[in-house]
Amino acid sequence: MQYTEEPTNAVEDDRRQMLGGFIRAQRQIANLSLRQLSAMTEISNPYLSQVERGLHEPSIRVLKSIADALNVSAEILFEQAGLISGTEKLGDEATESAVRADQRLTEAQRHALLAVYRSYIETNRKES
Amino acid sequence: MQYTEEPTNAVEDDRRQMLGGFIRAQRQIANLSLRQLSAMTEISNPYLSQVERGLHEPSIRVLKSIADALNVSAEILFEQAGLISGTEKLGDEATESAVRADQRLTEAQRHALLAVYRSYIETNRKES
DNA sequence: GCAGGGTGCTTGACATGCCAAGCAAAAGAT
DNA sequence: ATCTTTTGCTTGGCATGTCAAGCACCCTGC
């Protein structure tokens, strides 16, 4: 079962650097020092420094606090982190995502709505 | 500045459990064994098991591979993980917006969907 | 001059993510 | 019945995320 070498490493290095750079840029735009951001995020300033320089891949928790503190939509950060790979699919899936995320619907209602929605899509596809 | 004890712990425990449960559900729906998913994601099956049971908080990398392998938009996973803090900001209107903007629906279908959606919201409001 | 408070960074040490090896139980297959 | 395969899981250990303490530098005021 040949393990697949690792084409990941170089790529991930780049991603960390990009993500870090992005965070640093945002922080500077917001005119915050590492310690100030540290206070807001409850994350140690040394670690923030390391993350910004791409020395570490922050955890989900950390990434989210940073996004919150910097007033950057988390999605944008994730995109920078190479997470949301493309936004390509997002267009088509926007409705499904929104429905699934809708806190005001019950589970059953979500399913029902999605079922209706999908049937529409399917219908339109056949008729085209 | 008394640090606030840790209200995080319980909350995060819950989140991990929810996220894990969601992943497990998606995997089972896709009819995949832990080892199969493991092969697709290049993540060890024991660790997947632990993540699904909420014993560990997966890293970004791991979360993304899982999302890809399960064909779940990463955003949805993040939302389950409590990342995208809630769609709160786009918030209550996200679903309506998405439906209105959906190019794949006809005008009539949009109206129908919105009508159903609104009736759900209304129903829930009364019942609360 | 030199206090003091601001900046970013380095460095050990601890917590946690993550994996390889291996195990118990269930489902077939012979 | 037993052999095999496949399932999920436990465990010990290496790798990595994270922090507290402390360092070097740049200011601004005394």
mmCIF file of C-alpha atoms (C1' of nucleotides) in Angstrom:
data_model
loop_
_atom_site.group_PDB
_atom_site.id
_atom_site.type_symbol
_atom_site.label_atom_id
_atom_site.label_comp_id
_atom_site.label_asym_id
_atom_site.label_seq_id
_atom_site.Cartn_x
_atom_site.Cartn_y
_atom_site.Cartn_z
ATOM 1 C CA MET A 1 0.000 0.000 0.000
ATOM 2 C CA GLN A 2 2.465 2.618 -1.192
ATOM 3 C CA TYR A 3 2.008 5.725 0.849
ATOM 4 C CA THR A 4 1.648 8.556 -1.572
ATOM 5 C CA GLU A 5 4.868 10.453 -1.030
ATOM 6 C CA GLU A 6 3.829 13.915 0.090
ATOM 7 C CA PRO A 7 2.899 16.548 -2.433
ATOM 8 C CA THR A 8 1.106 18.157 0.472
ATOM 9 C CA ASN A 9 4.072 19.538 2.286
ATOM 10 C CA ALA A 10 5.155 22.291 -0.038
ATOM 11 C CA VAL A 11 1.595 23.285 -0.693
ATOM 12 C CA GLU A 12 0.743 23.475 2.948
ATOM 13 C CA ASP A 13 3.794 25.507 3.723
ATOM 14 C CA ASP A 14 2.618 28.014 1.198
ATOM 15 C CA ARG A 15 -0.849 28.022 2.601
ATOM 16 C CA ARG A 16 0.291 28.666 6.087
ATOM 17 C CA GLN A 17 2.412 31.528 4.870
ATOM 18 C CA MET A 18 -0.434 33.002 2.908
ATOM 19 C CA LEU A 19 -2.879 32.616 5.711
ATOM 20 C CA GLY A 20 -0.438 34.091 8.173
ATOM 21 C CA GLY A 21 0.348 36.981 5.909
ATOM 22 C CA PHE A 22 -3.298 37.650 5.418
ATOM 23 C CA ILE A 23 -3.931 37.677 9.125
ATOM 24 C CA ARG A 24 -1.014 39.953 9.733
ATOM 25 C CA ALA A 25 -2.231 42.332 7.068
ATOM 26 C CA GLN A 26 -5.709 42.409 8.540
ATOM 27 C CA ARG A 27 -4.369 42.997 11.991
ATOM 28 C CA GLN A 28 -2.250 45.902 10.830
ATOM 29 C CA ILE A 29 -5.103 47.391 8.900
ATOM 30 C CA ALA A 30 -7.099 47.242 12.103
ATOM 31 C CA ASN A 31 -4.208 48.959 13.848
ATOM 32 C CA LEU A 32 -3.802 46.279 16.459
ATOM 33 C CA SER A 33 -0.640 45.114 18.148
ATOM 34 C CA LEU A 34 -0.016 41.451 18.720
ATOM 35 C CA ARG A 35 -0.763 41.923 22.392
ATOM 36 C CA GLN A 36 -4.010 43.700 21.732
ATOM 37 C CA LEU A 37 -5.163 41.000 19.382
ATOM 38 C CA SER A 38 -3.933 38.508 21.908
ATOM 39 C CA ALA A 39 -6.143 40.050 24.552
ATOM 40 C CA MET A 40 -9.167 40.026 22.297
ATOM 41 C CA THR A 41 -8.703 36.459 21.150
ATOM 42 C CA GLU A 42 -7.405 34.979 24.386
ATOM 43 C CA ILE A 43 -4.556 33.552 22.394
ATOM 44 C CA SER A 44 -1.000 34.151 23.466
ATOM 45 C CA ASN A 45 0.802 36.816 21.515
ATOM 46 C CA PRO A 46 3.838 34.650 20.818
ATOM 47 C CA TYR A 47 1.665 32.083 19.208
ATOM 48 C CA LEU A 48 -0.123 34.673 17.155
ATOM 49 C CA SER A 49 3.261 35.828 15.994
ATOM 50 C CA GLN A 50 4.191 32.343 14.948
ATOM 51 C CA VAL A 51 0.937 31.839 13.135
ATOM 52 C CA GLU A 52 1.337 35.080 11.256
ATOM 53 C CA ARG A 53 4.771 34.036 10.115
ATOM 54 C CA GLY A 54 3.471 30.717 8.938
ATOM 55 C CA LEU A 55 5.356 28.677 11.501
ATOM 56 C CA HIS A 56 2.277 26.923 12.759
ATOM 57 C CA GLU A 57 -1.067 25.819 11.481
ATOM 58 C CA PRO A 58 -3.625 27.217 13.888
ATOM 59 C CA SER A 59 -6.436 25.085 15.190
ATOM 60 C CA ILE A 60 -10.027 25.691 14.273
ATOM 61 C CA ARG A 61 -10.744 27.378 17.573
ATOM 62 C CA VAL A 62 -7.861 29.769 17.136
ATOM 63 C CA LEU A 63 -8.752 30.564 13.559
ATOM 64 C CA LYS A 64 -12.269 31.382 14.553
ATOM 65 C CA SER A 65 -11.327 33.722 17.382
ATOM 66 C CA ILE A 66 -8.989 35.532 15.084
ATOM 67 C CA ALA A 67 -11.661 35.894 12.459
ATOM 68 C CA ASP A 68 -14.078 37.234 15.042
ATOM 69 C CA ALA A 69 -11.612 39.646 16.550
ATOM 70 C CA LEU A 70 -10.582 41.028 13.195
ATOM 71 C CA ASN A 71 -14.126 41.311 11.984
ATOM 72 C CA VAL A 72 -13.298 39.151 9.040
ATOM 73 C CA SER A 73 -15.931 36.722 8.002
ATOM 74 C CA ALA A 74 -14.615 33.336 8.940
ATOM 75 C CA GLU A 75 -15.282 32.098 5.458
ATOM 76 C CA ILE A 76 -12.780 34.486 3.993
ATOM 77 C CA LEU A 77 -10.155 33.287 6.402
ATOM 78 C CA PHE A 78 -10.926 29.712 5.518
ATOM 79 C CA GLU A 79 -10.627 30.524 1.897
ATOM 80 C CA GLN A 80 -7.243 32.031 2.567
ATOM 81 C CA ALA A 81 -6.360 28.948 4.501
ATOM 82 C CA GLY A 82 -7.166 26.945 1.411
ATOM 83 C CA LEU A 83 -10.150 25.450 3.047
ATOM 84 C CA ILE A 84 -13.015 26.491 0.941
ATOM 85 C CA SER A 85 -11.179 25.507 -2.124
ATOM 86 C CA GLY A 86 -12.967 27.327 -4.747
ATOM 87 C CA THR A 87 -16.220 29.132 -4.268
ATOM 88 C CA GLU A 88 -16.942 27.355 -7.505
ATOM 89 C CA LYS A 89 -19.487 25.043 -6.091
ATOM 90 C CA LEU A 90 -20.788 27.585 -3.654
ATOM 91 C CA GLY A 91 -22.887 29.355 -6.194
ATOM 92 C CA ASP A 92 -25.033 26.393 -6.958
ATOM 93 C CA GLU A 93 -25.106 25.219 -3.408
ATOM 94 C CA ALA A 94 -25.898 28.522 -1.817
ATOM 95 C CA THR A 95 -29.554 27.752 -1.338
ATOM 96 C CA GLU A 96 -28.940 24.315 0.091
ATOM 97 C CA SER A 97 -26.368 25.715 2.466
ATOM 98 C CA ALA A 98 -28.614 28.492 3.605
ATOM 99 C CA VAL A 99 -31.495 26.162 4.277
ATOM 100 C CA ARG A 100 -29.325 23.720 6.142
ATOM 101 C CA ALA A 101 -27.895 26.479 8.259
ATOM 102 C CA ASP A 102 -31.215 28.117 8.986
ATOM 103 C CA GLN A 103 -31.670 28.092 12.716
ATOM 104 C CA ARG A 104 -35.312 28.926 12.509
ATOM 105 C CA LEU A 105 -36.271 25.676 10.841
ATOM 106 C CA THR A 106 -36.739 22.350 12.503
ATOM 107 C CA GLU A 107 -34.889 19.339 11.237
ATOM 108 C CA ALA A 108 -37.991 17.979 9.576
ATOM 109 C CA GLN A 109 -38.745 21.279 7.929
ATOM 110 C CA ARG A 110 -35.251 21.495 6.592
ATOM 111 C CA HIS A 111 -35.613 18.114 5.000
ATOM 112 C CA ALA A 112 -38.946 18.972 3.523
ATOM 113 C CA LEU A 113 -37.753 22.233 2.071
ATOM 114 C CA LEU A 114 -34.685 20.635 0.603
ATOM 115 C CA ALA A 115 -36.750 17.873 -0.918
ATOM 116 C CA VAL A 116 -39.018 20.368 -2.607
ATOM 117 C CA TYR A 117 -36.086 22.426 -3.738
ATOM 118 C CA ARG A 118 -34.311 19.455 -5.236
ATOM 119 C CA SER A 119 -37.369 18.307 -7.041
ATOM 120 C CA TYR A 120 -37.625 21.720 -8.653
ATOM 121 C CA ILE A 121 -34.037 21.593 -9.763
ATOM 122 C CA GLU A 122 -34.520 18.131 -11.131
ATOM 123 C CA THR A 123 -37.632 19.136 -12.991
ATOM 124 C CA ASN A 124 -35.950 22.119 -14.550
ATOM 125 C CA ARG A 125 -33.005 20.033 -15.582
ATOM 126 C CA LYS A 126 -35.177 17.584 -17.467
ATOM 127 C CA GLU A 127 -37.122 20.319 -19.195
ATOM 128 C CA SER A 128 -34.137 22.209 -20.433
ATOM 129 C CA MET B 1 -8.951 40.899 34.962
ATOM 130 C CA GLN B 2 -10.071 37.571 36.330
ATOM 131 C CA TYR B 3 -9.973 35.122 33.511
ATOM 132 C CA THR B 4 -13.435 33.802 33.120
ATOM 133 C CA GLU B 5 -13.081 30.339 34.549
ATOM 134 C CA GLU B 6 -13.889 28.167 31.570
ATOM 135 C CA PRO B 7 -17.339 28.251 30.125
ATOM 136 C CA THR B 8 -15.606 27.095 26.977
ATOM 137 C CA ASN B 9 -15.061 23.569 28.076
ATOM 138 C CA ALA B 10 -18.612 22.394 28.242
ATOM 139 C CA VAL B 11 -19.549 24.226 25.110
ATOM 140 C CA GLU B 12 -16.662 22.862 23.153
ATOM 141 C CA ASP B 13 -17.329 19.397 24.341
ATOM 142 C CA ASP B 14 -20.780 19.696 22.954
ATOM 143 C CA ARG B 15 -19.516 21.060 19.691
ATOM 144 C CA ARG B 16 -17.079 18.274 19.199
ATOM 145 C CA GLN B 17 -19.815 15.787 19.872
ATOM 146 C CA MET B 18 -22.168 17.437 17.466
ATOM 147 C CA LEU B 19 -19.571 17.747 14.780
ATOM 148 C CA GLY B 20 -18.514 14.174 15.276
ATOM 149 C CA GLY B 21 -22.069 12.933 15.180
ATOM 150 C CA PHE B 22 -22.718 14.855 12.034
ATOM 151 C CA ILE B 23 -19.674 13.399 10.356
ATOM 152 C CA ARG B 24 -20.610 9.921 11.407
ATOM 153 C CA ALA B 25 -24.104 10.377 10.074
ATOM 154 C CA GLN B 26 -22.823 11.641 6.758
ATOM 155 C CA ARG B 27 -20.396 8.787 6.487
ATOM 156 C CA GLN B 28 -23.068 6.224 7.158
ATOM 157 C CA ILE B 29 -25.406 7.835 4.688
ATOM 158 C CA ALA B 30 -22.635 7.527 2.144
ATOM 159 C CA ASN B 31 -22.285 3.899 3.133
ATOM 160 C CA LEU B 32 -18.637 4.131 3.959
ATOM 161 C CA SER B 33 -16.697 2.243 6.571
ATOM 162 C CA LEU B 34 -14.164 3.987 8.712
ATOM 163 C CA ARG B 35 -11.405 2.355 6.738
ATOM 164 C CA GLN B 36 -12.845 3.386 3.415
ATOM 165 C CA LEU B 37 -13.175 6.967 4.523
ATOM 166 C CA SER B 38 -9.722 6.665 5.976
ATOM 167 C CA ALA B 39 -8.362 5.659 2.582
ATOM 168 C CA MET B 40 -10.086 8.535 0.841
ATOM 169 C CA THR B 41 -8.991 11.140 3.333
ATOM 170 C CA GLU B 42 -5.526 9.782 4.115
ATOM 171 C CA ILE B 43 -6.460 10.022 7.756
ATOM 172 C CA SER B 44 -6.042 7.034 10.023
ATOM 173 C CA ASN B 45 -9.249 5.189 10.782
ATOM 174 C CA PRO B 46 -8.683 5.178 14.533
ATOM 175 C CA TYR B 47 -8.433 8.906 14.519
ATOM 176 C CA LEU B 48 -11.540 9.237 12.426
ATOM 177 C CA SER B 49 -13.273 7.084 14.974
ATOM 178 C CA GLN B 50 -12.156 9.345 17.768
ATOM 179 C CA VAL B 51 -13.217 12.441 15.927
ATOM 180 C CA GLU B 52 -16.645 11.011 15.240
ATOM 181 C CA ARG B 53 -17.079 10.262 18.911
ATOM 182 C CA GLY B 54 -16.047 13.761 19.861
ATOM 183 C CA LEU B 55 -12.864 12.741 21.595
ATOM 184 C CA HIS B 56 -10.699 15.043 19.559
ATOM 185 C CA GLU B 57 -10.962 18.340 17.795
ATOM 186 C CA PRO B 58 -9.763 17.736 14.261
ATOM 187 C CA SER B 59 -7.383 20.117 12.595
ATOM 188 C CA ILE B 60 -8.341 22.237 9.665
ATOM 189 C CA ARG B 61 -6.581 19.948 7.247
ATOM 190 C CA VAL B 62 -8.432 16.939 8.568
ATOM 191 C CA LEU B 63 -11.766 18.695 8.543
ATOM 192 C CA LYS B 64 -11.298 19.711 4.975
ATOM 193 C CA SER B 65 -10.366 16.256 3.727
ATOM 194 C CA ILE B 66 -13.385 14.842 5.458
ATOM 195 C CA ALA B 67 -15.623 17.434 3.896
ATOM 196 C CA ASP B 68 -14.215 16.696 0.477
ATOM 197 C CA ALA B 69 -14.475 12.958 0.840
ATOM 198 C CA LEU B 70 -18.055 13.106 2.035
ATOM 199 C CA ASN B 71 -19.084 15.589 -0.605
ATOM 200 C CA VAL B 72 -20.264 17.956 2.046
ATOM 201 C CA SER B 73 -19.623 21.602 1.436
ATOM 202 C CA ALA B 74 -16.933 22.595 3.857
ATOM 203 C CA GLU B 75 -19.029 25.455 5.118
ATOM 204 C CA ILE B 76 -21.648 23.134 6.438
ATOM 205 C CA LEU B 77 -19.054 21.215 8.359
ATOM 206 C CA PHE B 78 -17.667 24.410 9.753
ATOM 207 C CA GLU B 79 -21.045 25.464 10.825
ATOM 208 C CA GLN B 80 -21.508 22.172 12.597
ATOM 209 C CA ALA B 81 -18.145 22.711 14.186
ATOM 210 C CA GLY B 82 -19.410 26.021 15.494
ATOM 211 C CA LEU B 83 -17.021 27.862 13.282
ATOM 212 C CA ILE B 84 -19.095 29.989 11.096
ATOM 213 C CA SER B 85 -20.557 31.492 14.142
ATOM 214 C CA GLY B 86 -23.973 31.226 12.926
ATOM 215 C CA THR B 87 -24.871 32.804 9.683
ATOM 216 C CA GLU B 88 -26.246 35.198 12.250
ATOM 217 C CA LYS B 89 -24.918 38.198 10.495
ATOM 218 C CA LEU B 90 -26.255 37.294 7.088
ATOM 219 C CA GLY B 91 -28.586 35.776 9.421
ATOM 220 C CA ASP B 92 -32.252 35.458 9.317
ATOM 221 C CA GLU B 93 -32.456 36.625 5.782
ATOM 222 C CA ALA B 94 -29.858 34.284 4.367
ATOM 223 C CA THR B 95 -32.329 31.685 3.225
ATOM 224 C CA GLU B 96 -34.653 34.164 1.597
ATOM 225 C CA SER B 97 -31.773 35.836 -0.163
ATOM 226 C CA ALA B 98 -30.360 32.588 -1.395
ATOM 227 C CA VAL B 99 -33.681 31.453 -2.760
ATOM 228 C CA ARG B 100 -34.321 34.739 -4.492
ATOM 229 C CA ALA B 101 -30.888 34.703 -6.047
ATOM 230 C CA ASP B 102 -31.078 31.113 -7.160
ATOM 231 C CA GLN B 103 -30.799 31.120 -10.922
ATOM 232 C CA ARG B 104 -31.897 27.557 -11.198
ATOM 233 C CA LEU B 105 -35.389 28.250 -10.021
ATOM 234 C CA THR B 106 -38.220 29.708 -12.057
ATOM 235 C CA GLU B 107 -40.093 32.687 -10.795
ATOM 236 C CA ALA B 108 -43.054 30.558 -9.813
ATOM 237 C CA GLN B 109 -40.880 28.084 -7.996
ATOM 238 C CA ARG B 110 -39.213 30.853 -6.067
ATOM 239 C CA HIS B 111 -42.539 32.116 -4.891
ATOM 240 C CA ALA B 112 -43.679 28.682 -3.903
ATOM 241 C CA LEU B 113 -40.546 27.920 -1.974
ATOM 242 C CA LEU B 114 -40.629 31.214 -0.177
ATOM 243 C CA ALA B 115 -44.250 30.717 0.698
ATOM 244 C CA VAL B 116 -43.518 27.344 2.237
ATOM 245 C CA TYR B 117 -40.515 28.711 4.023
ATOM 246 C CA ARG B 118 -42.407 31.619 5.494
ATOM 247 C CA SER B 119 -45.207 29.423 6.650
ATOM 248 C CA TYR B 120 -42.701 27.289 8.509
ATOM 249 C CA ILE B 121 -41.212 30.288 10.197
ATOM 250 C CA GLU B 122 -44.631 31.531 11.123
ATOM 251 C CA THR B 123 -45.640 28.182 12.514
ATOM 252 C CA ASN B 124 -42.552 27.927 14.623
ATOM 253 C CA ARG B 125 -43.028 31.392 15.946
ATOM 254 C CA LYS B 126 -46.519 30.631 17.165
ATOM 255 C CA GLU B 127 -45.473 27.402 18.781
ATOM 256 C CA SER B 128 -42.619 28.866 20.725
ATOM 257 C "C1'" DG C 1 22.223 59.617 30.604
ATOM 258 C "C1'" DC C 2 18.249 55.766 32.158
ATOM 259 C "C1'" DA C 3 13.322 54.515 33.444
ATOM 260 C "C1'" DG C 4 9.456 52.936 31.692
ATOM 261 C "C1'" DG C 5 6.077 51.050 28.448
ATOM 262 C "C1'" DG C 6 5.379 49.860 23.707
ATOM 263 C "C1'" DT C 7 6.615 46.685 19.875
ATOM 264 C "C1'" DG C 8 7.772 41.684 17.858
ATOM 265 C "C1'" DC C 9 10.231 37.520 18.819
ATOM 266 C "C1'" DT C 10 12.710 33.101 21.050
ATOM 267 C "C1'" DT C 11 12.622 29.374 23.975
ATOM 268 C "C1'" DG C 12 11.626 25.611 26.837
ATOM 269 C "C1'" DA C 13 7.655 22.911 28.679
ATOM 270 C "C1'" DC C 14 2.981 21.010 28.577
ATOM 271 C "C1'" DA C 15 -1.386 19.730 26.062
ATOM 272 C "C1'" DT C 16 -3.304 17.798 22.219
ATOM 273 C "C1'" DG C 17 -3.677 16.097 17.347
ATOM 274 C "C1'" DC C 18 -2.583 12.173 14.864
ATOM 275 C "C1'" DC C 19 -0.886 7.491 13.582
ATOM 276 C "C1'" DA C 20 0.856 2.326 13.587
ATOM 277 C "C1'" DA C 21 0.017 -1.793 15.652
ATOM 278 C "C1'" DG C 22 -2.940 -4.647 17.509
ATOM 279 C "C1'" DC C 23 -7.608 -6.471 19.605
ATOM 280 C "C1'" DA C 24 -12.742 -8.160 20.174
ATOM 281 C "C1'" DA C 25 -16.836 -9.010 17.894
ATOM 282 C "C1'" DA C 26 -19.918 -9.683 13.942
ATOM 283 C "C1'" DA C 27 -20.788 -11.383 9.194
ATOM 284 C "C1'" DG C 28 -20.019 -14.513 5.622
ATOM 285 C "C1'" DA C 29 -17.709 -18.336 3.215
ATOM 286 C "C1'" DT C 30 -15.856 -22.988 3.130
ATOM 287 C "C1'" DA D 1 -17.108 -25.433 13.481
ATOM 288 C "C1'" DT D 2 -13.245 -22.635 11.739
ATOM 289 C "C1'" DC D 3 -11.171 -19.646 8.715
ATOM 290 C "C1'" DT D 4 -11.362 -15.118 6.705
ATOM 291 C "C1'" DT D 5 -12.778 -10.553 6.216
ATOM 292 C "C1'" DT D 6 -14.625 -6.468 7.856
ATOM 293 C "C1'" DT D 7 -16.325 -3.781 11.219
ATOM 294 C "C1'" DG D 8 -15.227 -0.321 15.135
ATOM 295 C "C1'" DC D 9 -12.177 0.508 18.889
ATOM 296 C "C1'" DT D 10 -7.964 0.926 22.497
ATOM 297 C "C1'" DT D 11 -3.415 2.093 23.353
ATOM 298 C "C1'" DG D 12 1.376 3.953 23.431
ATOM 299 C "C1'" DG D 13 4.120 7.153 21.349
ATOM 300 C "C1'" DC D 14 5.783 10.745 18.007
ATOM 301 C "C1'" DA D 15 4.537 15.266 16.044
ATOM 302 C "C1'" DT D 16 2.581 19.599 16.523
ATOM 303 C "C1'" DG D 17 -0.310 23.281 18.558
ATOM 304 C "C1'" DT D 18 -0.217 26.422 22.457
ATOM 305 C "C1'" DC D 19 1.406 29.063 26.411
ATOM 306 C "C1'" DA D 20 4.329 31.493 30.276
ATOM 307 C "C1'" DA D 21 8.476 33.576 30.938
ATOM 308 C "C1'" DG D 22 11.791 36.229 29.281
ATOM 309 C "C1'" DC D 23 14.869 38.790 25.645
ATOM 310 C "C1'" DA D 24 16.110 42.679 22.401
ATOM 311 C "C1'" DC D 25 14.653 46.646 20.280
ATOM 312 C "C1'" DC D 26 12.416 51.210 19.569
ATOM 313 C "C1'" DC D 27 10.254 55.157 21.622
ATOM 314 C "C1'" DT D 28 8.980 59.107 24.616
ATOM 315 C "C1'" DG D 29 9.629 61.546 28.908
ATOM 316 C "C1'" DC D 30 12.298 62.657 32.862
#
